[in-house]
Amino acid sequence: MSFETIDFSVESGIGRLALNRPDSLNAFNVAMHREIRQALDELEGAEGLRVLLLTGRGRGFCAGQDLSDRSVAPGDDVPDLGESLESWYNPLVRRLRALPVPVVCAVNGVAAGAGANIALACDIVLAARSAKFVEVFCNIGLVPDCGGTWHLPRLLGHARATALAMLGDKVTAEQAESWGMIWRAVDDDALESEAESLLTHFAQQPTQGLANIKKALTASWSNSLDEQLDLERDLQRACGRTADYREGVAAFMEKRKPTFTGR
Ligand code: T3D
């Protein structure tokens, strides 16, 4: 399959998806949404997928919606932004959250609007030190979308979430790390190698266990302690039946390195 707005590959259990519209800082248009959707279809059906990398080409990660598709002449119909979220952005966030493998996001440059919030929806977010996160929505009269109003207060607390959403200030990668918004800020020239070593790591880990960690942590945002204890019981039961769990225990007892197959 060949793509024009993204680079996409799956090899040895590692999916790599790079947004590739660098002239507009990888802003989303319908063509890019369509291609991402095709890539996710392929990933969801891929045998033996262990991890996905999401990143951007050029100097930006993603500038959110392509605004050149949103200017309207007086008298023209206004675009239905709710429809745009329902058709494209919301399914994308839901699919990234539901993907049963870790999604590593390497934020290579500015992440604005939907671009920032899609990064926050990934499991492990690395950012180049020069990258910035900007909740630009307030600058054009919109509300943070792609789960921004859900993730921001949970990651940062109400005060910081409100200020970022209402002021649209740029947050540096280091600030984002120190606020717990992302996992780590790394030197620009180390971003790719740091991301690759995470991919190599995850490609050798017990994938079903990691998928269940993702499920449990996501559910914890809205579950009561009782509900969460029940969920942990059910997930642990499922994990206990995997070949990787058996291998992990056997390797520990035999004092050797485990070989996990993701099964
Ligand atoms: O509409 C719906 O479907 C609803 C969903 C909405 C989701 C959203 O994401 S709404 C938010 C949309 N995004 C924005 O408002 C961001 C607009 N861009 C910016 O604020 C700034 O460009 C950045 C803060 C992202 C980066 O600033 P800077 O100074 O590093 O770069 P720049 O010079 O502004 O941009 C570089 C080029 O990218 C420039 O093109 P040019 O002049 O070199 O030909 C600029 O026009 C283009 N660009 C940047 N962002 C967008 C864009 N082109 C189209 N759409 C963009 N969002």
Short mmCIF file of C-alpha atoms and ligand atoms in Angstrom, two decimals:
data_model
loop_
_atom_site.label_atom_id
_atom_site.label_comp_id
_atom_site.label_asym_id
_atom_site.label_seq_id
_atom_site.Cartn_x
_atom_site.Cartn_y
_atom_site.Cartn_z
CA MET A 1 0.00 0.00 0.00
CA SER A 2 1.45 3.41 -0.85
CA PHE A 3 0.58 6.63 0.94
CA GLU A 4 0.96 10.32 0.16
CA THR A 5 0.36 11.98 3.52
CA ILE A 6 1.92 9.46 5.88
CA ASP A 7 4.84 7.05 5.95
CA PHE A 8 3.75 3.69 7.23
CA SER A 9 5.34 0.29 7.71
CA VAL A 10 5.00 -2.82 9.84
CA GLU A 11 8.06 -4.99 10.22
CA SER A 12 9.04 -7.60 12.83
CA GLY A 13 6.08 -6.65 14.99
CA ILE A 14 6.90 -2.93 14.94
CA GLY A 15 4.47 -0.50 13.33
CA ARG A 16 5.78 2.91 12.35
CA LEU A 17 3.46 5.72 11.32
CA ALA A 18 4.89 9.15 10.50
CA LEU A 19 2.67 12.10 9.58
CA ASN A 20 4.08 13.46 6.35
CA ARG A 21 2.71 16.84 5.30
CA PRO A 22 5.71 18.85 6.47
CA ASP A 23 4.80 22.06 4.60
CA SER A 24 1.84 22.53 6.90
CA LEU A 25 3.57 21.06 9.96
CA ASN A 26 1.66 17.81 9.32
CA ALA A 27 -1.76 19.42 9.77
CA PHE A 28 -4.69 17.02 9.31
CA ASN A 29 -6.72 17.05 6.13
CA VAL A 30 -9.22 14.43 5.02
CA ALA A 31 -6.64 12.66 2.86
CA MET A 32 -4.36 12.21 5.87
CA HIS A 33 -7.25 11.01 8.04
CA ARG A 34 -8.16 8.47 5.35
CA GLU A 35 -4.61 7.16 5.09
CA ILE A 36 -4.22 6.92 8.87
CA ARG A 37 -7.47 4.97 8.94
CA GLN A 38 -6.11 2.53 6.34
CA ALA A 39 -2.89 2.17 8.31
CA LEU A 40 -4.81 1.45 11.52
CA ASP A 41 -6.93 -1.12 9.67
CA GLU A 42 -3.73 -2.85 8.64
CA LEU A 43 -2.25 -2.61 12.14
CA GLU A 44 -5.35 -4.01 13.81
CA GLY A 45 -5.23 -6.99 11.48
CA ALA A 46 -1.47 -7.46 11.67
CA GLU A 47 -0.31 -10.81 13.01
CA GLY A 48 2.16 -10.44 15.86
CA LEU A 49 2.06 -6.65 16.27
CA ARG A 50 4.06 -5.69 19.40
CA VAL A 51 4.32 -1.87 19.38
CA LEU A 52 3.45 1.23 17.33
CA LEU A 53 5.49 4.40 16.84
CA LEU A 54 3.72 7.65 15.96
CA THR A 55 5.87 10.58 14.87
CA GLY A 56 6.04 13.40 12.31
CA ARG A 57 8.26 14.31 9.38
CA GLY A 58 9.91 17.69 9.08
CA ARG A 59 10.18 20.33 11.79
CA GLY A 60 6.71 19.79 13.30
CA PHE A 61 4.89 16.86 14.84
CA CYS A 62 1.36 18.02 13.95
CA ALA A 63 -0.38 21.43 13.83
CA GLY A 64 -3.88 19.99 14.26
CA GLN A 65 -6.61 20.57 11.73
CA ASP A 66 -5.48 22.04 8.40
CA LEU A 67 -7.08 25.47 8.61
CA SER A 68 -6.80 26.02 4.87
CA ASP A 69 -9.73 23.58 4.65
CA ARG A 70 -11.73 25.66 7.09
CA SER A 71 -11.87 29.17 5.68
CA VAL A 72 -15.36 30.09 4.52
CA ALA A 73 -16.39 32.94 2.29
CA PRO A 74 -19.26 35.11 3.56
CA GLY A 75 -22.52 33.39 2.75
CA ASP A 76 -20.98 29.91 2.43
CA ASP A 77 -22.16 27.07 4.66
CA VAL A 78 -19.99 26.71 7.75
CA PRO A 79 -18.29 23.31 8.11
CA ASP A 80 -19.82 21.04 10.76
CA LEU A 81 -16.89 20.59 13.13
CA GLY A 82 -18.88 18.12 15.24
CA GLU A 83 -19.20 15.94 12.18
CA SER A 84 -15.46 16.23 11.59
CA LEU A 85 -14.77 15.04 15.15
CA GLU A 86 -17.33 12.26 14.93
CA SER A 87 -16.06 11.00 11.57
CA TRP A 88 -12.32 11.39 11.93
CA TYR A 89 -10.71 12.63 15.13
CA ASN A 90 -12.73 10.72 17.71
CA PRO A 91 -12.38 7.34 15.98
CA LEU A 92 -8.64 7.96 15.72
CA VAL A 93 -8.26 8.63 19.45
CA ARG A 94 -10.48 5.69 20.32
CA ARG A 95 -8.47 3.37 18.08
CA LEU A 96 -5.12 4.47 19.51
CA ARG A 97 -6.43 3.94 23.04
CA ALA A 98 -7.88 0.53 22.12
CA LEU A 99 -4.83 -0.73 20.22
CA PRO A 100 -3.63 -3.74 22.27
CA VAL A 101 0.04 -2.73 22.07
CA PRO A 102 1.99 0.21 23.50
CA VAL A 103 1.79 3.31 21.31
CA VAL A 104 5.01 5.30 21.55
CA CYS A 105 4.76 8.90 20.38
CA ALA A 106 7.97 10.69 19.38
CA VAL A 107 7.07 14.37 19.26
CA ASN A 108 9.71 15.74 16.92
CA GLY A 109 8.52 19.37 16.89
CA VAL A 110 5.54 21.55 17.63
CA ALA A 111 2.37 19.65 18.59
CA ALA A 112 -0.62 21.98 18.36
CA GLY A 113 -4.38 21.57 18.68
CA ALA A 114 -5.49 18.08 17.76
CA GLY A 115 -1.80 17.28 17.23
CA ALA A 116 -1.01 17.97 20.90
CA ASN A 117 -3.97 16.00 22.18
CA ILE A 118 -3.38 13.00 19.95
CA ALA A 119 0.15 12.86 21.35
CA LEU A 120 -1.31 12.91 24.88
CA ALA A 121 -3.56 9.98 23.96
CA CYS A 122 -0.51 7.79 23.26
CA ASP A 123 0.93 5.51 25.92
CA ILE A 124 4.52 6.72 26.14
CA VAL A 125 5.35 10.20 24.90
CA LEU A 126 8.93 11.25 24.19
CA ALA A 127 9.53 14.78 22.95
CA ALA A 128 12.51 16.50 21.40
CA ARG A 129 13.74 19.24 23.72
CA SER A 130 12.90 21.86 21.08
CA ALA A 131 9.30 20.62 20.71
CA LYS A 132 6.39 22.58 22.13
CA PHE A 133 2.84 21.61 23.05
CA VAL A 134 0.17 24.22 22.35
CA GLU A 135 -3.54 24.05 23.10
CA VAL A 136 -4.19 26.52 20.28
CA PHE A 137 -7.96 25.99 20.18
CA CYS A 138 -8.76 29.06 22.29
CA ASN A 139 -6.97 31.27 19.72
CA ILE A 140 -9.65 30.45 17.14
CA GLY A 141 -12.68 30.14 19.40
CA LEU A 142 -12.68 26.34 19.76
CA VAL A 143 -12.58 23.87 22.62
CA PRO A 144 -9.68 21.39 23.04
CA ASP A 145 -10.68 18.15 21.33
CA CYS A 146 -9.23 14.69 20.73
CA GLY A 147 -9.67 14.02 24.45
CA GLY A 148 -7.75 17.15 25.49
CA THR A 149 -10.36 18.21 28.04
CA TRP A 150 -10.17 14.68 29.48
CA HIS A 151 -6.42 14.07 29.47
CA LEU A 152 -5.21 17.55 30.43
CA PRO A 153 -6.90 17.83 33.85
CA ARG A 154 -6.01 14.22 34.65
CA LEU A 155 -2.37 14.63 33.72
CA LEU A 156 -1.78 18.20 34.89
CA GLY A 157 -4.52 19.03 37.40
CA HIS A 158 -7.38 21.49 36.93
CA ALA A 159 -5.43 24.74 37.33
CA ARG A 160 -2.77 24.03 34.71
CA ALA A 161 -5.26 22.38 32.36
CA THR A 162 -7.54 25.42 32.52
CA ALA A 163 -4.72 27.91 32.01
CA LEU A 164 -3.29 26.02 29.05
CA ALA A 165 -6.70 25.56 27.45
CA MET A 166 -7.73 29.20 27.98
CA LEU A 167 -4.42 30.95 27.33
CA GLY A 168 -2.98 28.73 24.62
CA ASP A 169 0.54 29.20 26.00
CA LYS A 170 3.32 27.08 24.53
CA VAL A 171 4.60 24.37 26.88
CA THR A 172 8.19 23.29 26.33
CA ALA A 173 9.08 19.60 26.27
CA GLU A 174 10.97 19.99 29.55
CA GLN A 175 8.02 21.71 31.20
CA ALA A 176 5.73 18.99 29.85
CA GLU A 177 8.00 16.37 31.38
CA SER A 178 8.21 18.10 34.74
CA TRP A 179 4.42 18.52 34.84
CA GLY A 180 3.84 14.83 34.10
CA MET A 181 2.24 15.60 30.75
CA ILE A 182 4.73 13.39 28.87
CA TRP A 183 7.21 10.68 29.80
CA ARG A 184 10.52 12.32 28.81
CA ALA A 185 12.10 15.24 26.99
CA VAL A 186 15.25 14.17 25.16
CA ASP A 187 17.89 15.98 23.12
CA ASP A 188 16.68 16.60 19.57
CA ASP A 189 19.37 14.46 18.00
CA ALA A 190 18.63 11.60 20.42
CA LEU A 191 14.86 11.45 19.81
CA GLU A 192 15.00 8.87 17.04
CA SER A 193 17.44 6.55 18.82
CA GLU A 194 15.53 6.83 22.12
CA ALA A 195 12.30 5.99 20.31
CA GLU A 196 13.95 3.08 18.48
CA SER A 197 15.28 1.60 21.71
CA LEU A 198 11.79 1.73 23.20
CA LEU A 199 10.44 -0.03 20.10
CA THR A 200 13.10 -2.73 20.33
CA HIS A 201 12.33 -3.14 24.01
CA PHE A 202 8.57 -3.42 23.57
CA ALA A 203 8.95 -5.79 20.60
CA GLN A 204 10.47 -8.30 23.04
CA GLN A 205 8.05 -7.88 25.93
CA PRO A 206 4.93 -9.82 26.99
CA THR A 207 2.52 -7.97 24.69
CA GLN A 208 -0.72 -9.25 26.19
CA GLY A 209 0.40 -8.24 29.65
CA LEU A 210 1.21 -4.75 28.36
CA ALA A 211 -2.16 -4.56 26.59
CA ASN A 212 -3.86 -5.42 29.86
CA ILE A 213 -1.81 -2.80 31.73
CA LYS A 214 -3.03 -0.24 29.19
CA LYS A 215 -6.62 -1.42 29.63
CA ALA A 216 -6.44 -1.31 33.43
CA LEU A 217 -4.80 2.10 33.66
CA THR A 218 -7.27 3.59 31.19
CA ALA A 219 -10.25 2.13 33.07
CA SER A 220 -8.91 3.44 36.37
CA TRP A 221 -9.69 7.04 35.36
CA SER A 222 -13.39 6.34 35.70
CA ASN A 223 -13.64 3.18 37.86
CA SER A 224 -14.24 3.00 41.60
CA LEU A 225 -11.64 1.06 43.64
CA ASP A 226 -14.07 -1.87 43.80
CA GLU A 227 -14.54 -1.89 40.05
CA GLN A 228 -10.81 -1.61 39.54
CA LEU A 229 -10.08 -4.52 41.88
CA ASP A 230 -12.55 -6.64 39.90
CA LEU A 231 -10.95 -5.59 36.64
CA GLU A 232 -7.45 -6.41 37.94
CA ARG A 233 -8.71 -9.85 38.97
CA ASP A 234 -10.12 -10.51 35.51
CA LEU A 235 -7.08 -9.20 33.65
CA GLN A 236 -4.68 -11.08 35.92
CA ARG A 237 -6.62 -14.27 35.26
CA ALA A 238 -6.23 -13.70 31.51
CA CYS A 239 -2.53 -12.79 31.85
CA GLY A 240 -1.94 -15.91 33.95
CA ARG A 241 -3.06 -18.02 31.01
CA THR A 242 -0.58 -16.56 28.52
CA ALA A 243 2.51 -18.34 27.26
CA ASP A 244 4.51 -15.22 28.15
CA TYR A 245 3.57 -15.48 31.82
CA ARG A 246 4.67 -19.12 31.88
CA GLU A 247 7.90 -18.15 30.14
CA GLY A 248 8.51 -15.26 32.57
CA VAL A 249 8.15 -17.50 35.60
CA ALA A 250 10.22 -20.31 34.05
CA ALA A 251 13.00 -17.88 33.07
CA PHE A 252 13.07 -16.43 36.57
CA MET A 253 13.30 -19.87 38.16
CA GLU A 254 16.00 -20.98 35.72
CA LYS A 255 17.91 -17.70 36.18
CA ARG A 256 17.90 -16.91 32.47
CA LYS A 257 16.60 -14.13 30.25
CA PRO A 258 12.99 -14.72 29.16
CA THR A 259 12.05 -15.03 25.49
CA PHE A 260 8.60 -13.53 25.14
CA THR A 261 6.59 -14.27 22.02
CA GLY A 262 3.67 -11.94 22.67
CA ARG A 263 1.32 -14.90 23.11
O1 T3D B 1 -11.91 21.66 12.10
C1 T3D B 1 -12.19 20.59 12.60
O2 T3D B 1 -12.32 19.56 11.94
C2 T3D B 1 -12.35 20.52 14.09
C3 T3D B 1 -11.10 19.99 14.71
C4 T3D B 1 -10.15 20.83 15.10
C5 T3D B 1 -8.86 20.33 15.65
C6 T3D B 1 -7.79 21.37 15.68
O3 T3D B 1 -6.65 20.98 15.68
S1 T3D B 1 -8.20 23.03 15.72
C7 T3D B 1 -6.61 23.81 15.79
C8 T3D B 1 -6.03 24.01 14.42
N1 T3D B 1 -4.61 24.36 14.47
C9 T3D B 1 -4.20 25.57 14.76
O4 T3D B 1 -4.92 26.49 15.04
C10 T3D B 1 -2.68 25.75 14.70
C11 T3D B 1 -2.32 26.87 13.73
N2 T3D B 1 -0.87 26.98 13.67
C12 T3D B 1 -0.17 27.66 14.59
O5 T3D B 1 -0.68 28.19 15.55
C13 T3D B 1 1.30 27.72 14.37
O6 T3D B 1 1.57 27.43 13.02
C14 T3D B 1 2.10 26.70 15.25
C15 T3D B 1 2.03 27.16 16.72
C16 T3D B 1 1.56 25.29 15.12
C17 T3D B 1 3.57 26.71 14.77
O7 T3D B 1 4.05 28.01 14.70
P1 T3D B 1 5.41 28.29 13.91
O8 T3D B 1 5.70 29.75 14.07
O9 T3D B 1 6.42 27.32 14.37
O10 T3D B 1 5.12 27.92 12.38
P2 T3D B 1 4.28 28.77 11.30
O11 T3D B 1 5.20 29.67 10.56
O12 T3D B 1 3.08 29.37 11.94
O13 T3D B 1 3.76 27.59 10.34
C18 T3D B 1 4.62 27.01 9.35
C19 T3D B 1 3.78 26.70 8.13
O14 T3D B 1 2.79 25.75 8.51
C20 T3D B 1 3.04 27.94 7.64
O15 T3D B 1 2.91 27.83 6.24
P3 T3D B 1 3.80 28.79 5.26
O16 T3D B 1 3.51 30.19 5.67
O17 T3D B 1 5.21 28.39 5.55
O18 T3D B 1 3.31 28.43 3.90
C21 T3D B 1 1.67 27.76 8.28
O19 T3D B 1 0.65 28.43 7.58
C22 T3D B 1 1.51 26.27 8.18
N3 T3D B 1 0.56 25.80 9.20
C23 T3D B 1 0.74 25.71 10.51
N4 T3D B 1 -0.33 25.25 11.12
C24 T3D B 1 -1.24 25.03 10.15
C25 T3D B 1 -0.67 25.38 8.91
N5 T3D B 1 -1.34 25.27 7.76
C26 T3D B 1 -2.62 24.82 7.84
N6 T3D B 1 -3.22 24.48 9.00
C27 T3D B 1 -2.57 24.55 10.15
N7 T3D B 1 -3.16 24.15 11.31
#
